[in-house]
Amino acid sequence: MIQKLTIGHESWPIAGAFTISRGSKTTADVVVVTLERDGAKGWGECVPYRHYGETVPTVMKALEACRNRIEQGVKRQEVPTLLKPRAAQNALDCALWDLEAKLTGQRVWQRLGLPQPKPLTTAFTLSLDTAAKMATAASRAAERPLLKLKLGASDDAKRLRAIREAAPRSRLIVDANEGWSVDELPMLLEVCAETGVELVEQPLPAGQDEALRHLKRTVPICADESSHDRSDLPALAGKYDAINIKLDKAGGLSSALALRRDAENLGLKIMVGCILSTSLSMAPAGLVAQNAQVVDLDGPLLLARDREPGIRYEGGLMHPAPVALWG
């Protein structure tokens, strides 16, 4: 039995603005689920993403509609059938894991039978802007080992060359957020190869990615908007080289771990990413990201402030979540 369920909405200010090809925002709006039992509290955070048809009100409404069932003692394996919004599944699943850890006195990674998590090198994201402004941002972040570039507008070739000149030693990955066309893709991939880009996320709209199947490529291509959960994996074969696993897309820690196993069995490389949010979202994602080829869990670095206690970041190094935060 869960003695109390609390559902809350929090708005966290972003340091400046966060811009991608679909628009800009200045706050990260999250939904937090807290479960209480026998004096212990477990919690989880999710980010409803309008691009996937989810909003803060619809996610909170879905959770509220299931209050009685949750407080009666829902099991983790029941969460995907109980709630439709994936973000709601994520918050509840992670809260259940956290509560179990606190009730048993064991860390979540121990409950899962996973090795003790190690620090991870995470990407640092540069928002979409003019070539000159992105080059300036890259110059300021040039000591970070891995930069993620938000692209998907005209003059992206110019942006890539300017950024590479400004940050000559940083590894680069690109996220076009479905912003490139089939016609311009070969040229842009050539520029990516020229500038040393190691991975390109979702260059084409999800509905147009069949064009990737026979595309000659010099840079690996990663599915993001085309990949949500395990049911999407068969359609990715032959089109993508990697997938970006996000807990808000997959439906929580449990589903994300299963997705990673299945994707690896198909030979896909693993990237673990996030939607802009606090350290509470990064904590469970950090377990999925262990030994992943690419880690993009920089959400708290882009906020004006984070939770206390939060995850410790040292340059490009992300440390495991403290026990006082989650898990």
CSV table of N, CA and C in Angstrom, one decimal, residues 128-253:
chain,number,residue,atom,x,y,z
A,128,LEU,N,20.6,26.5,-30.6
A,128,LEU,CA,20.6,27.0,-31.9
A,128,LEU,C,20.6,28.5,-31.9
A,129,ASP,N,21.5,29.1,-32.7
A,129,ASP,CA,21.6,30.5,-32.9
A,129,ASP,C,22.4,30.8,-34.1
A,130,THR,N,22.7,32.1,-34.4
A,130,THR,CA,23.5,32.4,-35.5
A,130,THR,C,24.9,31.7,-35.4
A,131,ALA,N,25.6,31.6,-36.6
A,131,ALA,CA,26.9,31.0,-36.6
A,131,ALA,C,27.8,31.7,-35.7
A,132,ALA,N,27.8,33.0,-35.7
A,132,ALA,CA,28.7,33.8,-34.9
A,132,ALA,C,28.4,33.6,-33.4
A,133,LYS,N,27.2,33.6,-33.0
A,133,LYS,CA,26.8,33.4,-31.6
A,133,LYS,C,27.1,32.0,-31.1
A,134,MET,N,26.9,31.0,-31.9
A,134,MET,CA,27.2,29.7,-31.6
A,134,MET,C,28.7,29.5,-31.5
A,135,ALA,N,29.4,30.1,-32.3
A,135,ALA,CA,30.9,30.0,-32.2
A,135,ALA,C,31.4,30.7,-30.9
A,136,THR,N,30.8,31.8,-30.5
A,136,THR,CA,31.2,32.4,-29.3
A,136,THR,C,30.9,31.5,-28.1
A,137,ALA,N,29.7,30.8,-28.1
A,137,ALA,CA,29.3,29.9,-27.1
A,137,ALA,C,30.3,28.7,-27.1
A,138,ALA,N,30.6,28.2,-28.2
A,138,ALA,CA,31.6,27.1,-28.3
A,138,ALA,C,32.9,27.5,-27.8
A,139,SER,N,33.4,28.7,-28.0
A,139,SER,CA,34.7,29.2,-27.5
A,139,SER,C,34.7,29.2,-26.0
A,140,ARG,N,33.5,29.6,-25.4
A,140,ARG,CA,33.4,29.6,-23.9
A,140,ARG,C,33.4,28.2,-23.4
A,141,ALA,N,32.9,27.3,-24.1
A,141,ALA,CA,32.8,25.9,-23.6
A,141,ALA,C,33.9,25.0,-24.3
A,142,ALA,N,34.9,25.6,-24.8
A,142,ALA,CA,35.9,24.9,-25.6
A,142,ALA,C,36.7,23.9,-24.8
A,143,GLU,N,36.7,24.0,-23.5
A,143,GLU,CA,37.5,23.1,-22.6
A,143,GLU,C,36.6,21.9,-22.2
A,144,ARG,N,35.4,21.9,-22.6
A,144,ARG,CA,34.5,20.7,-22.3
A,144,ARG,C,34.8,19.6,-23.4
A,145,PRO,N,34.8,18.4,-22.9
A,145,PRO,CA,35.3,17.3,-23.9
A,145,PRO,C,34.3,17.0,-25.0
A,146,LEU,N,33.0,17.3,-24.7
A,146,LEU,CA,32.0,16.9,-25.7
A,146,LEU,C,30.9,18.0,-25.8
A,147,LEU,N,30.7,18.5,-27.0
A,147,LEU,CA,29.7,19.5,-27.2
A,147,LEU,C,28.6,19.0,-28.1
A,148,LYS,N,27.3,19.3,-27.8
A,148,LYS,CA,26.2,18.9,-28.6
A,148,LYS,C,25.6,20.2,-29.2
A,149,LEU,N,25.5,20.2,-30.5
A,149,LEU,CA,25.1,21.4,-31.3
A,149,LEU,C,23.7,21.2,-31.7
A,150,LYS,N,22.8,22.1,-31.3
A,150,LYS,CA,21.5,22.2,-31.8
A,150,LYS,C,21.4,22.9,-33.1
A,151,LEU,N,21.1,22.1,-34.2
A,151,LEU,CA,21.1,22.7,-35.5
A,151,LEU,C,19.6,22.5,-36.1
A,152,GLY,N,19.5,22.6,-37.4
A,152,GLY,CA,18.2,22.4,-38.0
A,152,GLY,C,17.6,23.7,-38.6
A,153,ALA,N,18.5,24.6,-39.1
A,153,ALA,CA,18.1,25.8,-39.8
A,153,ALA,C,19.0,26.1,-41.0
A,154,SER,N,18.7,27.1,-41.7
A,154,SER,CA,19.6,27.5,-42.8
A,154,SER,C,20.9,27.9,-42.3
A,155,ASP,N,21.9,27.7,-43.2
A,155,ASP,CA,23.3,28.0,-42.9
A,155,ASP,C,24.0,27.1,-41.8
A,156,ASP,N,23.5,25.9,-41.7
A,156,ASP,CA,24.1,25.0,-40.7
A,156,ASP,C,25.5,24.6,-41.1
A,157,ALA,N,25.8,24.6,-42.3
A,157,ALA,CA,27.2,24.3,-42.7
A,157,ALA,C,28.1,25.4,-42.2
A,158,LYS,N,27.7,26.6,-42.3
A,158,LYS,CA,28.4,27.7,-41.7
A,158,LYS,C,28.6,27.6,-40.2
A,159,ARG,N,27.5,27.2,-39.5
A,159,ARG,CA,27.6,27.1,-38.1
A,159,ARG,C,28.6,26.0,-37.7
A,160,LEU,N,28.6,24.9,-38.4
A,160,LEU,CA,29.5,23.8,-38.1
A,160,LEU,C,31.0,24.2,-38.2
A,161,ARG,N,31.3,24.9,-39.3
A,161,ARG,CA,32.7,25.3,-39.5
A,161,ARG,C,33.1,26.3,-38.5
A,162,ALA,N,32.2,27.2,-38.2
A,162,ALA,CA,32.5,28.3,-37.2
A,162,ALA,C,32.7,27.7,-35.8
A,163,ILE,N,31.9,26.7,-35.4
A,163,ILE,CA,32.0,26.1,-34.1
A,163,ILE,C,33.3,25.3,-34.0
A,164,ARG,N,33.6,24.5,-35.1
A,164,ARG,CA,34.8,23.7,-35.1
A,164,ARG,C,36.1,24.6,-34.9
A,165,GLU,N,36.1,25.7,-35.6
A,165,GLU,CA,37.2,26.7,-35.4
A,165,GLU,C,37.3,27.2,-34.0
A,166,ALA,N,36.1,27.4,-33.4
A,166,ALA,CA,36.1,28.0,-32.0
A,166,ALA,C,36.5,27.0,-31.0
A,167,ALA,N,36.2,25.7,-31.2
A,167,ALA,CA,36.4,24.7,-30.2
A,167,ALA,C,37.2,23.5,-30.9
A,168,PRO,N,38.4,23.7,-31.2
A,168,PRO,CA,39.2,22.7,-32.1
A,168,PRO,C,39.4,21.4,-31.4
A,169,ARG,N,39.4,21.3,-30.0
A,169,ARG,CA,39.7,20.1,-29.4
A,169,ARG,C,38.5,19.3,-28.9
A,170,SER,N,37.4,19.9,-28.8
A,170,SER,CA,36.1,19.3,-28.3
A,170,SER,C,35.6,18.3,-29.3
A,171,ARG,N,35.1,17.2,-28.8
A,171,ARG,CA,34.3,16.2,-29.6
A,171,ARG,C,33.0,16.9,-29.9
A,172,LEU,N,32.4,16.6,-31.1
A,172,LEU,CA,31.2,17.2,-31.5
A,172,LEU,C,30.1,16.2,-31.8
A,173,ILE,N,28.9,16.4,-31.4
A,173,ILE,CA,27.7,15.7,-31.9
A,173,ILE,C,26.7,16.7,-32.3
A,174,VAL,N,25.8,16.3,-33.2
A,174,VAL,CA,24.8,17.3,-33.7
A,174,VAL,C,23.4,16.7,-33.5
A,175,ASP,N,22.5,17.6,-33.1
A,175,ASP,CA,21.1,17.3,-33.1
A,175,ASP,C,20.3,18.2,-34.0
A,176,ALA,N,19.8,17.7,-35.1
A,176,ALA,CA,19.0,18.6,-36.0
A,176,ALA,C,17.6,18.7,-35.7
A,177,ASN,N,17.1,17.9,-34.7
A,177,ASN,CA,15.7,17.9,-34.3
A,177,ASN,C,14.7,17.9,-35.5
A,178,GLU,N,15.0,17.0,-36.5
A,178,GLU,CA,14.1,16.8,-37.6
A,178,GLU,C,14.1,18.0,-38.6
A,179,GLY,N,15.2,18.9,-38.5
A,179,GLY,CA,15.2,20.1,-39.2
A,179,GLY,C,15.8,20.1,-40.6
A,180,TRP,N,16.4,19.0,-41.0
A,180,TRP,CA,17.0,19.0,-42.3
A,180,TRP,C,16.1,18.3,-43.3
A,181,SER,N,16.4,18.6,-44.6
A,181,SER,CA,15.6,18.0,-45.7
A,181,SER,C,16.3,16.8,-46.3
A,182,VAL,N,15.6,16.0,-47.0
A,182,VAL,CA,16.3,14.9,-47.8
A,182,VAL,C,17.3,15.4,-48.8
A,183,ASP,N,17.0,16.5,-49.4
A,183,ASP,CA,17.8,17.0,-50.5
A,183,ASP,C,19.2,17.6,-49.9
A,184,GLU,N,19.1,18.3,-48.8
A,184,GLU,CA,20.3,18.9,-48.2
A,184,GLU,C,21.1,17.9,-47.4
A,185,LEU,N,20.5,16.8,-47.0
A,185,LEU,CA,21.2,15.9,-46.0
A,185,LEU,C,22.6,15.4,-46.5
A,186,PRO,N,22.8,14.9,-47.8
A,186,PRO,CA,24.1,14.5,-48.1
A,186,PRO,C,25.2,15.6,-48.0
A,187,MET,N,24.9,16.8,-48.4
A,187,MET,CA,25.9,17.9,-48.2
A,187,MET,C,26.2,18.1,-46.8
A,188,LEU,N,25.1,18.2,-45.9
A,188,LEU,CA,25.4,18.5,-44.5
A,188,LEU,C,26.1,17.4,-43.8
A,189,LEU,N,25.9,16.1,-44.2
A,189,LEU,CA,26.6,15.0,-43.6
A,189,LEU,C,28.1,15.1,-44.0
A,190,GLU,N,28.4,15.6,-45.2
A,190,GLU,CA,29.8,15.8,-45.7
A,190,GLU,C,30.4,16.8,-44.8
A,191,VAL,N,29.7,17.9,-44.5
A,191,VAL,CA,30.3,19.0,-43.7
A,191,VAL,C,30.5,18.4,-42.2
A,192,CYS,N,29.6,17.6,-41.8
A,192,CYS,CA,29.8,17.0,-40.5
A,192,CYS,C,31.0,16.2,-40.4
A,193,ALA,N,31.3,15.4,-41.5
A,193,ALA,CA,32.5,14.6,-41.5
A,193,ALA,C,33.7,15.5,-41.6
A,194,GLU,N,33.6,16.5,-42.4
A,194,GLU,CA,34.7,17.5,-42.5
A,194,GLU,C,35.1,18.1,-41.2
A,195,THR,N,34.1,18.4,-40.4
A,195,THR,CA,34.4,19.1,-39.1
A,195,THR,C,34.5,18.1,-37.9
A,196,GLY,N,34.5,16.8,-38.2
A,196,GLY,CA,34.8,15.9,-37.1
A,196,GLY,C,33.6,15.5,-36.3
A,197,VAL,N,32.4,15.8,-36.7
A,197,VAL,CA,31.2,15.4,-36.0
A,197,VAL,C,31.1,13.9,-35.9
A,198,GLU,N,30.8,13.4,-34.6
A,198,GLU,CA,30.9,11.9,-34.4
A,198,GLU,C,29.5,11.3,-34.5
A,199,LEU,N,28.4,12.1,-34.4
A,199,LEU,CA,27.1,11.5,-34.5
A,199,LEU,C,26.1,12.6,-34.8
A,200,VAL,N,25.1,12.2,-35.6
A,200,VAL,CA,24.0,13.2,-36.0
A,200,VAL,C,22.7,12.6,-35.5
A,201,GLU,N,22.0,13.3,-34.7
A,201,GLU,CA,20.7,12.9,-34.2
A,201,GLU,C,19.6,13.4,-35.1
A,202,GLN,N,18.7,12.5,-35.4
A,202,GLN,CA,17.4,12.8,-36.1
A,202,GLN,C,17.5,13.9,-37.1
A,203,PRO,N,18.2,13.7,-38.2
A,203,PRO,CA,18.4,14.8,-39.2
A,203,PRO,C,17.0,15.0,-40.0
A,204,LEU,N,16.2,14.0,-40.2
A,204,LEU,CA,15.0,14.1,-41.0
A,204,LEU,C,13.8,14.0,-40.1
A,205,PRO,N,12.7,14.5,-40.5
A,205,PRO,CA,11.4,14.3,-39.7
A,205,PRO,C,11.2,12.8,-39.6
A,206,ALA,N,10.6,12.4,-38.5
A,206,ALA,CA,10.4,10.9,-38.3
A,206,ALA,C,9.6,10.3,-39.4
A,207,GLY,N,8.6,11.0,-40.0
A,207,GLY,CA,7.8,10.4,-41.1
A,207,GLY,C,8.5,10.4,-42.4
A,208,GLN,N,9.7,10.9,-42.5
A,208,GLN,CA,10.5,11.0,-43.8
A,208,GLN,C,11.8,10.2,-43.7
A,209,ASP,N,12.0,9.5,-42.6
A,209,ASP,CA,13.3,8.8,-42.4
A,209,ASP,C,13.5,7.6,-43.2
A,210,GLU,N,12.6,7.1,-43.9
A,210,GLU,CA,12.8,6.0,-44.8
A,210,GLU,C,13.9,6.3,-45.8
A,211,ALA,N,14.1,7.6,-46.1
A,211,ALA,CA,15.2,8.0,-47.0
A,211,ALA,C,16.6,7.7,-46.5
A,212,LEU,N,16.7,7.4,-45.2
A,212,LEU,CA,18.0,7.0,-44.6
A,212,LEU,C,18.4,5.6,-45.0
A,213,ARG,N,17.5,4.8,-45.4
A,213,ARG,CA,17.8,3.4,-45.5
A,213,ARG,C,18.9,3.1,-46.5
A,214,HIS,N,18.9,3.8,-47.6
A,214,HIS,CA,19.9,3.6,-48.7
A,214,HIS,C,20.9,4.8,-48.8
A,215,LEU,N,21.0,5.6,-47.7
A,215,LEU,CA,21.9,6.7,-47.8
A,215,LEU,C,23.3,6.3,-47.4
A,216,LYS,N,24.2,6.7,-48.3
A,216,LYS,CA,25.6,6.6,-48.0
A,216,LYS,C,26.0,7.6,-47.0
A,217,ARG,N,26.6,7.1,-45.9
A,217,ARG,CA,26.9,8.0,-44.8
A,217,ARG,C,28.4,7.9,-44.3
A,218,THR,N,28.9,9.0,-43.9
A,218,THR,CA,30.2,9.0,-43.3
A,218,THR,C,30.2,9.3,-41.9
A,219,VAL,N,29.0,9.6,-41.3
A,219,VAL,CA,28.8,9.9,-39.9
A,219,VAL,C,27.6,9.1,-39.4
A,220,PRO,N,27.7,8.4,-38.3
A,220,PRO,CA,26.6,7.6,-37.8
A,220,PRO,C,25.4,8.5,-37.5
A,221,ILE,N,24.2,7.9,-37.8
A,221,ILE,CA,23.0,8.6,-37.6
A,221,ILE,C,22.2,8.0,-36.4
A,222,CYS,N,21.7,8.8,-35.5
A,222,CYS,CA,21.0,8.3,-34.3
A,222,CYS,C,19.5,8.7,-34.4
A,223,ALA,N,18.7,7.8,-34.0
A,223,ALA,CA,17.2,8.0,-33.9
A,223,ALA,C,16.9,8.7,-32.6
A,224,ASP,N,16.1,9.7,-32.7
A,224,ASP,CA,15.5,10.3,-31.4
A,224,ASP,C,14.0,10.4,-31.5
A,225,GLU,N,13.5,11.3,-32.3
A,225,GLU,CA,12.0,11.4,-32.5
A,225,GLU,C,11.5,10.1,-33.1
A,226,SER,N,12.3,9.4,-33.8
A,226,SER,CA,11.8,8.1,-34.4
A,226,SER,C,11.8,6.9,-33.5
A,227,SER,N,12.4,7.1,-32.3
A,227,SER,CA,12.6,6.0,-31.4
A,227,SER,C,12.0,6.4,-30.0
A,228,HIS,N,11.0,5.6,-29.6
A,228,HIS,CA,10.5,5.8,-28.2
A,228,HIS,C,10.7,4.6,-27.3
A,229,ASP,N,10.0,3.5,-27.7
A,229,ASP,CA,10.2,2.3,-26.9
A,229,ASP,C,10.5,1.1,-27.8
A,230,ARG,N,10.5,-0.1,-27.2
A,230,ARG,CA,10.9,-1.3,-27.9
A,230,ARG,C,10.1,-1.6,-29.1
A,231,SER,N,8.9,-1.2,-29.2
A,231,SER,CA,8.0,-1.5,-30.3
A,231,SER,C,8.5,-0.8,-31.6
A,232,ASP,N,9.3,0.3,-31.4
A,232,ASP,CA,9.8,1.0,-32.6
A,232,ASP,C,11.1,0.4,-33.2
A,233,LEU,N,11.7,-0.5,-32.5
A,233,LEU,CA,13.0,-1.0,-32.9
A,233,LEU,C,13.0,-1.7,-34.3
A,234,PRO,N,12.0,-2.5,-34.6
A,234,PRO,CA,12.1,-3.2,-35.9
A,234,PRO,C,12.1,-2.2,-37.1
A,235,ALA,N,11.4,-1.0,-36.9
A,235,ALA,CA,11.4,0.0,-38.0
A,235,ALA,C,12.7,0.7,-38.2
A,236,LEU,N,13.5,0.7,-37.1
A,236,LEU,CA,14.8,1.4,-37.2
A,236,LEU,C,15.9,0.7,-38.0
A,237,ALA,N,15.7,-0.6,-38.1
A,237,ALA,CA,16.8,-1.4,-38.7
A,237,ALA,C,17.0,-1.0,-40.1
A,238,GLY,N,18.3,-0.8,-40.4
A,238,GLY,CA,18.7,-0.4,-41.8
A,238,GLY,C,18.7,1.1,-42.0
A,239,LYS,N,18.1,1.9,-41.1
A,239,LYS,CA,18.0,3.3,-41.2
A,239,LYS,C,18.9,4.1,-40.3
A,240,TYR,N,19.1,3.5,-39.1
A,240,TYR,CA,19.8,4.2,-38.0
A,240,TYR,C,20.9,3.3,-37.5
A,241,ASP,N,22.0,4.0,-37.0
A,241,ASP,CA,23.1,3.3,-36.4
A,241,ASP,C,23.1,3.3,-34.9
A,242,ALA,N,22.2,4.2,-34.3
A,242,ALA,CA,22.2,4.3,-32.9
A,242,ALA,C,20.8,4.8,-32.5
A,243,ILE,N,20.4,4.7,-31.2
A,243,ILE,CA,19.2,5.3,-30.7
A,243,ILE,C,19.5,6.2,-29.5
A,244,ASN,N,18.7,7.2,-29.3
A,244,ASN,CA,18.8,8.1,-28.1
A,244,ASN,C,17.7,7.6,-27.2
A,245,ILE,N,18.1,7.1,-26.1
A,245,ILE,CA,17.1,6.6,-25.1
A,245,ILE,C,16.9,7.7,-24.1
A,246,LYS,N,15.6,8.1,-23.9
A,246,LYS,CA,15.2,9.1,-22.9
A,246,LYS,C,14.1,8.5,-22.1
A,247,LEU,N,14.2,8.6,-20.8
A,247,LEU,CA,13.2,8.0,-19.9
A,247,LEU,C,11.8,8.5,-20.1
A,248,ASP,N,11.7,9.8,-20.5
A,248,ASP,CA,10.4,10.3,-20.7
A,248,ASP,C,9.7,9.8,-22.0
A,249,LYS,N,10.5,9.3,-22.9
A,249,LYS,CA,10.0,8.7,-24.1
A,249,LYS,C,9.7,7.2,-23.9
A,250,ALA,N,10.6,6.6,-23.1
A,250,ALA,CA,10.5,5.1,-22.9
A,250,ALA,C,9.5,4.7,-21.9
A,251,GLY,N,9.2,5.6,-21.0
A,251,GLY,CA,8.2,5.3,-19.9
A,251,GLY,C,8.8,4.9,-18.6
A,252,GLY,N,10.0,5.4,-18.3
A,252,GLY,CA,10.6,5.1,-17.0
A,252,GLY,C,11.9,4.3,-17.1
A,253,LEU,N,12.5,4.2,-15.9
A,253,LEU,CA,13.8,3.4,-15.8
A,253,LEU,C,13.6,2.0,-16.2
